[in-house]
Coordinates of C-alpha atoms and ligand atoms in Angstrom, one line a residue:
X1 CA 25.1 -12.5 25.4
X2 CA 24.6 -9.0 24.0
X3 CA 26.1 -7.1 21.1
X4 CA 25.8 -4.3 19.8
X5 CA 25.3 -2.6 16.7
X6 CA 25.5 0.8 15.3
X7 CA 21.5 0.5 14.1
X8 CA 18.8 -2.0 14.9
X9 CA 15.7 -2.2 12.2
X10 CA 12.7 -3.4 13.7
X11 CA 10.6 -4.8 10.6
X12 CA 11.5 -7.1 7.5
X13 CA 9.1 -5.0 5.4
X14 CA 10.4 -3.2 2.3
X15 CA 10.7 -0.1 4.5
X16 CA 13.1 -2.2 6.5
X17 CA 15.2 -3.8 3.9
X18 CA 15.6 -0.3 2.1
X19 CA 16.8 1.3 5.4
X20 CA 18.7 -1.3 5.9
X21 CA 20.7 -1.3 2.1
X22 CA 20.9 2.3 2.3
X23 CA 22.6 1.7 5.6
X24 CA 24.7 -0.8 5.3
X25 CA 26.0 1.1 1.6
X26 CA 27.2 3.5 4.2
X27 CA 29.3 1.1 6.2
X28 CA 26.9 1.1 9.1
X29 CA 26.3 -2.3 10.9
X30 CA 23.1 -3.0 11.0
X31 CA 20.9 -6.0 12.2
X32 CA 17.3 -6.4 10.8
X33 CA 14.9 -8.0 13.2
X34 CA 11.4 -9.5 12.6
X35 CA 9.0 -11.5 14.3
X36 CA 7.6 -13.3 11.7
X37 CA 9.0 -16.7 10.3
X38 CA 9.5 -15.0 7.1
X39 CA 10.8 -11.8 5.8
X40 CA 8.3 -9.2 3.6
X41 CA 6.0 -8.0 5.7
X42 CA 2.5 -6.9 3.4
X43 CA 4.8 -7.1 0.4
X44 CA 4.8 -11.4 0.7
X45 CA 3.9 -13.3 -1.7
X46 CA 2.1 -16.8 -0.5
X47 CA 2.2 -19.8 -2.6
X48 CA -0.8 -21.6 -2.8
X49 CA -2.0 -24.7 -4.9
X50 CA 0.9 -23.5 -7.5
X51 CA -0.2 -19.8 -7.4
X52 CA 1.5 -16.7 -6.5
X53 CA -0.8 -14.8 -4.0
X54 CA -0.2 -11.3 -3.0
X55 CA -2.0 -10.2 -0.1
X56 CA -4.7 -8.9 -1.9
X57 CA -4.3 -7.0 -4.9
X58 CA -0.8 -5.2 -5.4
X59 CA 0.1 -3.0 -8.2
X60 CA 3.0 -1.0 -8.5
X61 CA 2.9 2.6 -9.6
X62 CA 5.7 3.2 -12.0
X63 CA 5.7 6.9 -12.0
X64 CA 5.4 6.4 -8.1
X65 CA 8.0 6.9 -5.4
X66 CA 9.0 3.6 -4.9
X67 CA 9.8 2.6 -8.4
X68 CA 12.9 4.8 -9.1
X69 CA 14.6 4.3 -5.6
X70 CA 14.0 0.5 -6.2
X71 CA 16.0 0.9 -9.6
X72 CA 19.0 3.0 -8.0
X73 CA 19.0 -0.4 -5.8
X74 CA 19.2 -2.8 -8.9
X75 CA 16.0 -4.4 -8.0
X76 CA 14.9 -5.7 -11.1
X77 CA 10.9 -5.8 -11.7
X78 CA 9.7 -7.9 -14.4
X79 CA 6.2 -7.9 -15.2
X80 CA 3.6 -5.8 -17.0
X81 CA 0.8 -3.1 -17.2
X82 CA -2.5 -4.0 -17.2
X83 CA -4.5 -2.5 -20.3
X84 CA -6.6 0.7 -19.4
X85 CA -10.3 0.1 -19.6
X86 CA -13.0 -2.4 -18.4
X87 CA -16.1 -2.2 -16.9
X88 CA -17.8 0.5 -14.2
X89 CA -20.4 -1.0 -12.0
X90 CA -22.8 1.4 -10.8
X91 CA -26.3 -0.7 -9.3
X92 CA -27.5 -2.9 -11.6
X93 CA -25.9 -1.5 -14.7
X94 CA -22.2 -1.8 -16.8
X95 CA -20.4 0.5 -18.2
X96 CA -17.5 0.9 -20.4
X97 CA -15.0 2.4 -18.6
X98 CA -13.8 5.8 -20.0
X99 CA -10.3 5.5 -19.3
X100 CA -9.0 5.0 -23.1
X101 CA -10.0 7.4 -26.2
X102 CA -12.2 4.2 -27.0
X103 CA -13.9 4.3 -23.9
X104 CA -14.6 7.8 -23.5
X105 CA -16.1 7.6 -27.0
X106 CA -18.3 4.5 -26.3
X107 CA -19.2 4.8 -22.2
X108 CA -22.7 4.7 -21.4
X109 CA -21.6 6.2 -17.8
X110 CA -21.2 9.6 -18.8
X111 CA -23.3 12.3 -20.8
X112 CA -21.6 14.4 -23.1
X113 CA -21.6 17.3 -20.9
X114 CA -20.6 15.6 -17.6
X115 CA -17.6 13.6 -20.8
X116 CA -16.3 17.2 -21.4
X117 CA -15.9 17.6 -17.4
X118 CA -14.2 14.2 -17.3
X119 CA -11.8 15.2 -20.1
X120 CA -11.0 18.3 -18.8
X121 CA -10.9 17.1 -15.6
X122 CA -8.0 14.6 -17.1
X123 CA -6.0 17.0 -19.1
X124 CA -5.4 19.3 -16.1
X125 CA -4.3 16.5 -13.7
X126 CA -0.4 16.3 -14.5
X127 CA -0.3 20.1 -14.5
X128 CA -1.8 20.7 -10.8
X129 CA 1.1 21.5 -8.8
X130 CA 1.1 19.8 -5.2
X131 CA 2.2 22.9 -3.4
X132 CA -0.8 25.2 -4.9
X133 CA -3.2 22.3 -2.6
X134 CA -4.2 24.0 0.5
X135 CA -2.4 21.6 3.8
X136 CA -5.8 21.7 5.6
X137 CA -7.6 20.9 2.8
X138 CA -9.4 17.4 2.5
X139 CA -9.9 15.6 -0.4
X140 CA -13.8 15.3 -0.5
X141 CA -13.6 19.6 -0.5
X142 CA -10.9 19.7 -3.2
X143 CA -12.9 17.7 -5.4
X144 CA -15.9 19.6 -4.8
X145 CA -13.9 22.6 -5.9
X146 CA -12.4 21.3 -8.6
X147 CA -15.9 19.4 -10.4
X148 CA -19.5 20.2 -10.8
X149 CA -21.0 16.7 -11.9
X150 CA -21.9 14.1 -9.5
X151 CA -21.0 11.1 -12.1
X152 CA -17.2 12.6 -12.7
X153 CA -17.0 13.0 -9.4
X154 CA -18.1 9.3 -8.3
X155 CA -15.7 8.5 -10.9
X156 CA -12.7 10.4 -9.2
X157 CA -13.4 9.2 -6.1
X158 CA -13.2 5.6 -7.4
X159 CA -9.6 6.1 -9.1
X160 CA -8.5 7.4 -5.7
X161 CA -9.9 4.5 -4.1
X162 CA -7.9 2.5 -6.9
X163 CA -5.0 5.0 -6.5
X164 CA -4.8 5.0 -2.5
X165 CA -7.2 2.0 -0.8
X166 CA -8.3 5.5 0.9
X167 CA -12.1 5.1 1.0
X168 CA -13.0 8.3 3.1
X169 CA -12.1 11.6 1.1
X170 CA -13.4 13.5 4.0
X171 CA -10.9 12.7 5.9
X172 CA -8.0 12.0 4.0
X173 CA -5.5 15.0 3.0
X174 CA -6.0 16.1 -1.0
X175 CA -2.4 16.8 -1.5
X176 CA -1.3 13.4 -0.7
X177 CA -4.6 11.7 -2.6
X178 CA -3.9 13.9 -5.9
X179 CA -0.1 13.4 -6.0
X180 CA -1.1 9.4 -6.2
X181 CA -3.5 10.5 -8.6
X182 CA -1.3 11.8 -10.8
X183 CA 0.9 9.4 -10.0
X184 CA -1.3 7.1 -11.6
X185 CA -1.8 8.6 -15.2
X186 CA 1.6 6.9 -15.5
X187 CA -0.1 3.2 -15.0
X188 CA 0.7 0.1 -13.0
X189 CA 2.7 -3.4 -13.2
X190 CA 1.6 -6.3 -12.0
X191 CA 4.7 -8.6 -11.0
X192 CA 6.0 -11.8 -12.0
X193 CA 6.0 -14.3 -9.0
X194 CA 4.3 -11.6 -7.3
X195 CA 5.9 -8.4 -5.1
X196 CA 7.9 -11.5 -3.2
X197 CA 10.2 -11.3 -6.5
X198 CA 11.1 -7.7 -4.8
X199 CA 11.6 -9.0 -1.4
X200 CA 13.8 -11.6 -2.5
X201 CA 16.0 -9.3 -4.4
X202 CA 16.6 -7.2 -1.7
X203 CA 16.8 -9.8 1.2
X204 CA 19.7 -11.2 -0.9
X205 CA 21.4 -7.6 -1.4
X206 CA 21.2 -6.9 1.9
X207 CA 22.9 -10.0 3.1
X208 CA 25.6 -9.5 0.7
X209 CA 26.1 -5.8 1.8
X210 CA 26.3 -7.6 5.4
X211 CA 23.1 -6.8 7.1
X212 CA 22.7 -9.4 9.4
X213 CA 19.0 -10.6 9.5
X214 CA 16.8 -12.4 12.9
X215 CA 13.6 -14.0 11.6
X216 CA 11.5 -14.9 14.6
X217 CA 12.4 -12.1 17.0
X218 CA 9.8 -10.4 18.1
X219 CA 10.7 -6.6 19.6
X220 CA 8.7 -6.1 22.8
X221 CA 10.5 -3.2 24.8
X222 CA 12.8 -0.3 23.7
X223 CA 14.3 1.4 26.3
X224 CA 16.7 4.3 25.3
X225 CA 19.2 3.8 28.2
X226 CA 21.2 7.2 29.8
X227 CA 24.6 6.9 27.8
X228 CA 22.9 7.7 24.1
X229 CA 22.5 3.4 23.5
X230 CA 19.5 1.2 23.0
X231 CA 18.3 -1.7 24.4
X232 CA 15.9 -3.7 22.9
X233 CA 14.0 -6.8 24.4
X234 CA 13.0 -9.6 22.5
X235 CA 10.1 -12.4 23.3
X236 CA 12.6 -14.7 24.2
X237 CA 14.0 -12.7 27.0
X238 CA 17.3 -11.3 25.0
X239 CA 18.7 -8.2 24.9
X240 CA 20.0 -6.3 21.6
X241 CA 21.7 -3.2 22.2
X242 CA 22.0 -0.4 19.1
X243 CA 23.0 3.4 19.5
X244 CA 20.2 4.0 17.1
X245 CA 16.7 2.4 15.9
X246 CA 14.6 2.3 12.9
X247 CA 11.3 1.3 14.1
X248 CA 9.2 0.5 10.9
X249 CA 6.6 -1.9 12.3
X250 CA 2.7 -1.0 13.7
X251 CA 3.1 2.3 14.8
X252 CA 0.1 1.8 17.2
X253 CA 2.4 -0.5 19.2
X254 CA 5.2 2.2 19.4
X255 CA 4.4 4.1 22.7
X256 CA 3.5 1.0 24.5
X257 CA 7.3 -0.6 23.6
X258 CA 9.1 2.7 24.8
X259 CA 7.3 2.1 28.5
X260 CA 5.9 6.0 29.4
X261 CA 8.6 8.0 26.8
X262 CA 6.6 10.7 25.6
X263 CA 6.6 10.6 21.5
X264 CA 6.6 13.0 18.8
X265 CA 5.2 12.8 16.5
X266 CA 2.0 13.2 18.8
X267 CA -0.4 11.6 15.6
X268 CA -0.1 8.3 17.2
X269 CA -3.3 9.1 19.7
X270 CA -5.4 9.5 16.3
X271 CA -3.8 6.9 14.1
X272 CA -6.1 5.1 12.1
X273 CA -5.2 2.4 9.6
X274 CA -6.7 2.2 5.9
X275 CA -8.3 -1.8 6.2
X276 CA -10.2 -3.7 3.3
X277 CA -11.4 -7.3 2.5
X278 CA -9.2 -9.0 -0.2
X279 CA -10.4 -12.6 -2.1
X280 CA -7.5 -13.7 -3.8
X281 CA -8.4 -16.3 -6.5
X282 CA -7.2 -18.7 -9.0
X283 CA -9.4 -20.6 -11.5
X284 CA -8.7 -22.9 -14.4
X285 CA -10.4 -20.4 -16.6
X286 CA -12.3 -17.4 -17.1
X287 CA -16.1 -17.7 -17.6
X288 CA -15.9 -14.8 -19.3
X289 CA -12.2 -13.9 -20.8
X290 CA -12.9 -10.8 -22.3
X291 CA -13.6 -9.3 -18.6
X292 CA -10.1 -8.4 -17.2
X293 CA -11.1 -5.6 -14.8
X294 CA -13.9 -3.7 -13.0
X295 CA -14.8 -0.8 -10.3
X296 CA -17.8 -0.1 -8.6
X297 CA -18.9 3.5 -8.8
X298 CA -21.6 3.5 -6.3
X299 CA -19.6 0.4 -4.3
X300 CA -16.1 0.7 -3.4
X301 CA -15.4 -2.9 -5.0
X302 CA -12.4 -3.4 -7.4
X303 CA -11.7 -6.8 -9.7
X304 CA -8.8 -7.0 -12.2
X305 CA -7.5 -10.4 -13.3
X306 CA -3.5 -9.8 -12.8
X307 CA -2.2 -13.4 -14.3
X308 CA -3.1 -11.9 -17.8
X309 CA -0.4 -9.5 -17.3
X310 CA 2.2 -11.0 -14.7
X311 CA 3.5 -15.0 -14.5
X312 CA 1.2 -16.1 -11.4
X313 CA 1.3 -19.5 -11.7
X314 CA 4.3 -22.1 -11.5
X315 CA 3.1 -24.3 -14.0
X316 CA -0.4 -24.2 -15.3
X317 CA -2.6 -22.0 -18.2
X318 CA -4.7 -20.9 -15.1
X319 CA -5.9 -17.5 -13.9
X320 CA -5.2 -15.4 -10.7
X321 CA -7.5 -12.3 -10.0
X322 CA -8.0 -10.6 -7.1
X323 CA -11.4 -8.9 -5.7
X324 CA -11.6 -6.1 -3.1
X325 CA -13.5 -3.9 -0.9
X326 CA -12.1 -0.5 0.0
X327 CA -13.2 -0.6 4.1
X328 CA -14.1 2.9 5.5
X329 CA -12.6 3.8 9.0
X330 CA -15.6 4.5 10.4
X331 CA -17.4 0.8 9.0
X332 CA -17.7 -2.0 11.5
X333 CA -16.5 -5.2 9.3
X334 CA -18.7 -8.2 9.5
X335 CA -15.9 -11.0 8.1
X336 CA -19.0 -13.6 7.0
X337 CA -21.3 -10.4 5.5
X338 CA -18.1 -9.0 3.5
X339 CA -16.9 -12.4 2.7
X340 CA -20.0 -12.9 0.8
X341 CA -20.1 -9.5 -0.6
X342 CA -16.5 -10.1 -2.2
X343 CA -17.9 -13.5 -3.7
X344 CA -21.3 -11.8 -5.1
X345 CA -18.8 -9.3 -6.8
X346 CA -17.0 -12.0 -8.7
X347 CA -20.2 -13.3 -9.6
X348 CA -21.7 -10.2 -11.0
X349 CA -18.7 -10.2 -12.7
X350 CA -17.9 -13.9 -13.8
X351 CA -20.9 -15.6 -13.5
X352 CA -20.1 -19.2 -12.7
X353 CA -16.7 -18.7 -11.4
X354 CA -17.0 -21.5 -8.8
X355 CA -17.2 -24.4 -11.0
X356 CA -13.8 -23.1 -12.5
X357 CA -12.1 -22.9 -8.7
X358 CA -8.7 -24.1 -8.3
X359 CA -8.4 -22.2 -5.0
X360 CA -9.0 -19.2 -3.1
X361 CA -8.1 -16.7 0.0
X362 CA -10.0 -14.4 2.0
X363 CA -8.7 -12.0 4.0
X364 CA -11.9 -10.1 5.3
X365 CA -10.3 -7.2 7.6
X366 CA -6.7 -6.4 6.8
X367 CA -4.4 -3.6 7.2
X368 CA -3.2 -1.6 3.6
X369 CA -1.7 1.1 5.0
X370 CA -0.8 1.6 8.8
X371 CA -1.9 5.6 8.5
X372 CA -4.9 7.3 6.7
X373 CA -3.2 10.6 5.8
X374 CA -5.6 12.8 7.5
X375 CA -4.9 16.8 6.9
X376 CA -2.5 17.7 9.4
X377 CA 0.0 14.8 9.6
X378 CA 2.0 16.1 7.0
X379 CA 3.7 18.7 8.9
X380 CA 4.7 16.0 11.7
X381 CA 6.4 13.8 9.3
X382 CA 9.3 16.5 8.4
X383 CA 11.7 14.5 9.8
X384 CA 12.2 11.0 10.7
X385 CA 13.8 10.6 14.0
X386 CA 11.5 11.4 17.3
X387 CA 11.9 13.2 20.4
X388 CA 13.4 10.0 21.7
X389 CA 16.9 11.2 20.5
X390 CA 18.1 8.0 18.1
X391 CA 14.6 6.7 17.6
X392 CA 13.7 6.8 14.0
X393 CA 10.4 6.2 12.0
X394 CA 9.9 4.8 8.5
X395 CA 7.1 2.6 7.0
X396 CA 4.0 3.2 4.8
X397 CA 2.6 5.5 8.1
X398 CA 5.5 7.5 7.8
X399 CA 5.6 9.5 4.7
X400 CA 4.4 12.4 4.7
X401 CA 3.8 12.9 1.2
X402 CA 2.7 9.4 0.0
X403 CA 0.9 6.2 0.9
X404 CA 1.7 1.9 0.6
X405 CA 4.5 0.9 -1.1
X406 CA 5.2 4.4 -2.2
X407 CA 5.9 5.7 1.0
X408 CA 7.5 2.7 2.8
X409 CA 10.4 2.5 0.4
X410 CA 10.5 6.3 0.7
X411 CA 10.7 6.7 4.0
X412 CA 13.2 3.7 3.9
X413 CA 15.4 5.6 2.1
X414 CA 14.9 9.0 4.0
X415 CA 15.6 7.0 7.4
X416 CA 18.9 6.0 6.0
X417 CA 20.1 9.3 5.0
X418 CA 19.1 10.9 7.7
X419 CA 21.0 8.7 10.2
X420 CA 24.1 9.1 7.7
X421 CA 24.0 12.7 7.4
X422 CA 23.5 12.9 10.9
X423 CA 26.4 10.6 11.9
X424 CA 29.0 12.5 9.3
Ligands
FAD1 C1 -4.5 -5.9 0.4 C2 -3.3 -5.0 0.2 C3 -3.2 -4.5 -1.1 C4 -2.1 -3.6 -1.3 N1 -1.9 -3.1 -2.6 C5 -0.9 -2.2 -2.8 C6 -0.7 -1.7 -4.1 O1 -1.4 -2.0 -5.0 N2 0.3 -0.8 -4.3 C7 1.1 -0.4 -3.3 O2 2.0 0.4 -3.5 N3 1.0 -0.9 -2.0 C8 0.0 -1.8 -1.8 N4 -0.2 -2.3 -0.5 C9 0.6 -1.8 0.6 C10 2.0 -2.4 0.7 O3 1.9 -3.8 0.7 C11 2.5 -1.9 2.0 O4 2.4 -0.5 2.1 C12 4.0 -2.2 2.2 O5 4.3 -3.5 1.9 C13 4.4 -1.9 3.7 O6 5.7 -2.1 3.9 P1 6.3 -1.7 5.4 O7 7.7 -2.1 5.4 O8 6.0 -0.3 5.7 O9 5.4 -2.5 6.4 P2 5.3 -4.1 6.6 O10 5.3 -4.8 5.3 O11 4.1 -4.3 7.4 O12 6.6 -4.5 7.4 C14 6.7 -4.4 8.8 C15 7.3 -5.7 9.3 O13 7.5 -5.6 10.7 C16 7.3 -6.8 11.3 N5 7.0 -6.6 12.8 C17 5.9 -6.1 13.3 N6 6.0 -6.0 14.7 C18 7.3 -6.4 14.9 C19 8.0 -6.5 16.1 N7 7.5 -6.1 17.3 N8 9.3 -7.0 16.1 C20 9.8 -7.3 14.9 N9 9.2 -7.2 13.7 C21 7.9 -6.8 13.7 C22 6.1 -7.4 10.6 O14 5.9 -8.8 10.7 C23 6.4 -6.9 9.1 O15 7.1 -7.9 8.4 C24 -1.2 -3.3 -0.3 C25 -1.4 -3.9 1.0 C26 -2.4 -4.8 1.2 C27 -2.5 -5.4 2.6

């Protein structure tokens, strides 16, 4: 049996679940397929041994993108900001970090000349406007431009790490590295029964508004058919039809779906994905309490401790952190070699942590961000549906401004209006 509807999302990702509220606000029927068994995509929370685990560590920017459009949707985020400082890690020596007036004062990172660069460097972030940052431009030459000392700059490149998962500034575009950047002044939250709390909310919304919603249902061909419809196969053999689609899942597994259509955007031939290796953690205790968070300067590593500012547990006193390594695209990942790397980290940094264990994840090579925004992939994201009339795009990789969670509820909301104002 078919039927059909007036747009098909393929994805149950918060790009998908935006589209799809925007959509259905706008009286469009609209069905919301995905293949896994549950809804969320990267923004899932798992719960294990009692804990709420993210994949990997997720933080969201509340001077960001996503935060305001999640609010016009009366998602509700409860949770809070971690406290700015903690330690740099730079060889075989700690620093305090200087991201607090205490820290500046006290870090043992900086000289006093290259702490004047750092504060200037500060002070003039919120005022660089995005449009005076050259298109072409990568990140690695604005920063070069823009700073003279080698320790501020190791320092800048670790915030964007922090800021972006990117971990290759010459490659990635500066505009869309320094508006996260200054993004970030703003700070973070860490969430309350983790970013599932935000999935939930709007899984239930969107049923209400009447998306209908397949778990299970795998997408495997789209074929835009001569009289303006879709029809999309699933795993199981059945056929959806739709006059549009919102395609907001791998993008590397697009052109293969659409069986010989030639796409544009052409990026697709050079996507590359932004990957890292997450240890997800929960402990009794801390070893060492006072230690809540840590960067490496000369290592792209990352540790924060996020129960001490969200509820990450469903009953107990106990601690979830998170440990990371920012992967770069050009790396070849070695699971066991990283695995251990991610563990020596924690160890460095909470000596002992293993006799406090309650549980813990690794997820050695996974996918951030489905696009590293290289220079010139801004100018092929200025509108959403492709040169398969009908087809639209939306999802982390499809922003052409912004990254993660940022740009998939973005582009979730740009999709939406686009089709509407189209339609009218
Ligand atoms: C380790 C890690 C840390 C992160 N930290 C942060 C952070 O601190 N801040 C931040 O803003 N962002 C962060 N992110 C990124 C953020 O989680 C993602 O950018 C965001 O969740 C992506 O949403 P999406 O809807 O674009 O894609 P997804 O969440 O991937 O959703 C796409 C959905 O499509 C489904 N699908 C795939 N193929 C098909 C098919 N053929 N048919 C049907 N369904 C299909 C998938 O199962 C998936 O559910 C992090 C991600 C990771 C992995």
């Amino acid at each position: 049996m078919t039927k059909h509807w007036d747009v098909v999302i393929v994805g149950g990702g918060l790009a998908g679940y935006v589209a799809a509220l925007f959509l259905a606000k706008a009286n469009v029927s609209v069905l919301l397929v995905e293949k896994g068994k549950r809804v969320g995509g990267r923004a899932r929370t798992d719960v294990i041994k009692e804990h709420y685990f993210n994949l990997g560590p997720h933080a969201l920017y509340k001077q960001g993108k996503a935060k305001p459009i999640l609010d016009e949707l009366g998602v509700m985020i409860q949770g809070n900001s971690p406290k700015l400082g903690g330690l740099l890690i730079e060889g075989d020596k700690d620093h305090i970090a200087p991201f607090s007036p205490i820290g500046i004062a006290t870090t043992t990172f900086l000289n006093w000349r290259e702490r004047k660069e750092w504060l200037a460097f500060m002070a003039k972030l919120p005022t660089i406007r995005l449009e005076s940052i050259d298109d072409e431009e990568t990140f690695q030459q604005w920063l070069m431009r823009n700073t003279t000392s080698r320790k501020v700059q190791s320092l800048v490149y670790a915030l964007a790490r922090l800021s972006t998962y990117c971990h290759a500034p010459e490659y990635v575009s500066a505009k869309v590295v320094v508006a996260h950047l200054k993004a970030s002044t703003g700070g973070v939250l860490y969430l309350d029964g983790g970013w599932q709390s935000m999935i939930d909310q709007l899984h239930n919304q969107a049923v209400v508004a009447g998306v209908h919603i397949r778990t299970q249902a795998q997408v495997k061909q789209i074929v835009a058919e001569k009289d303006r419809l879709f029809t999309l196969t699933l795993a199981n053999g059945e056929a959806i039809t739709s006059k549009k689609v919102v395609y907001t899942a791998n993008p590397k597994e697009l052109p293969d779906m659409l069986q010989g259509e030639t796409l544009e955007p052409t990026f697709f031939d050079r996507l590359r994905p932004v990957t890292g290796a997450a240890l997800d953690v929960a402990l009794t205790t801390l070893p060492n309490p006072k230690r809540l968070f840590a960067l490496g300067t000369d290592q792209p590593l990352y540790y924060s401790v996020h129960s001490n500012y969200a509820k990450l547990s469903k009953t107990r006193e106990s601690v979830v952190l998170h440990v990371f390594k920012y992967s770069h695209p050009d790396e070849l990942i070695d699971r066991d070699e990283v695995k251990a790397e991610l563990e020596q980290f924690l160890e460095r940094v909470q000596p002992g942590w293993r006799s406090h264990l309650i549980t813990r994840r690794c997820l050695p090579h996974i996918t951030v961000n489905h696009r590293l925004p290289q220079v010139g992939d801004e100018k092929e994201l200025t509108q959403l549906e492709t040169s398969v009339s009908g087809l639209y795009l939306a999802g982390d990789w499809a922003s052409p401004d912004s990254v993660l969670a940022d740009a998939a509820v973005s582009s979730g909301k740009r999709v939406a209006l686009e089709i509407t104002e189209k339609e009218r």
